[in-house]
């Protein structure tokens, strides 16, 4: 079976994990801070905070921005549910802004219109979670211009996008978002099994995210509210969570990060070949925005209306040939939980129309030429 995505594990990864297993600390040692520093340095941000997964990072990022009951958080309907759930975790109300018809990330024009209406109704969002769909950075400068005008915070869900660039600067290193979150789930660019990192240029925000990540507990005399009388004393100063990454995971992350450029190069080569060899089929291939470099987490095609079979038949036909594909994403407002909150996917026609035709083809660093040839051959056989 050729999966749609999978991790790439080398001997160095196994050795790094083994070394930690034989060491003194499996959690709360020196490896997690080293991983945080390595990620922050790679993306070009001054601060990085590692968490048990990107969902946890989104939650504490939004919490650190003081989002609570009565506040509004907006995000993209074309994303994984975590991009919206982080608002609900904080007791905020969530709403969605439809996506751009080429990139399928949040549409700055739709966002501007919705902000204008919200401004007149006195219902502006406190946070907008933008999503770099498929690894292609969204239009950050346009979104930041709206932020400057309407005064919301930007959380960039870059779960797909570590290693991607926006106008020549790596995602996370750009000055636009308040917090940028990466995921290290095994289907993403690099993995820690489960894991995430939030990066920021704001030292105070980083401190607050780190506090919330670990029970709201501090041993830092600068943060403690009472004079420390005994050496074992620590203080819980806010209500936090246990969202820590383990040393074992961080060691895997450091070993993976050392190979990220190779992973990205393989993904670019795979995308180039799909671009060339699928061009004559009734498929809409992914659009490449100017001035950005995608990390190519996904290679999402759409089955054209002119094709002799529909998306479901293509999915089934590939599956019968032992080729796995996936659909990114069923619009979040379509989920029963969100429908029960009153949402209707029809209110987001671009995201819905995209969902109805979309299929993510196999894309991962270890997808070799032969396997990709098999995917392309199967697509030809089914569509021609
Ligand atoms: C994978 C993903 C997440 C969640 O990441 P986890 O590390 O699995 O919690 C959030 N948002 C998007 C867009 C994702 O693709």
mmCIF file of N, CA, C and O in Angstrom, residues 37 112 240:
data_model
loop_
_atom_site.group_PDB
_atom_site.id
_atom_site.type_symbol
_atom_site.label_atom_id
_atom_site.label_comp_id
_atom_site.label_asym_id
_atom_site.label_seq_id
_atom_site.Cartn_x
_atom_site.Cartn_y
_atom_site.Cartn_z
ATOM 1 N N UNK A 37 15.083 25.589 20.834
ATOM 2 C CA UNK A 37 16.065 26.539 20.309
ATOM 3 C C UNK A 37 16.364 26.232 18.837
ATOM 4 O O UNK A 37 16.459 27.142 18.001
ATOM 5 N N UNK A 112 -11.537 41.002 4.903
ATOM 6 C CA UNK A 112 -11.721 42.452 4.991
ATOM 7 C C UNK A 112 -13.193 42.830 5.022
ATOM 8 O O UNK A 112 -13.614 43.681 5.819
ATOM 9 N N UNK A 240 -2.965 26.309 34.345
ATOM 10 C CA UNK A 240 -2.364 25.812 33.107
ATOM 11 C C UNK A 240 -2.685 24.348 32.876
ATOM 12 O O UNK A 240 -3.612 23.804 33.470
#
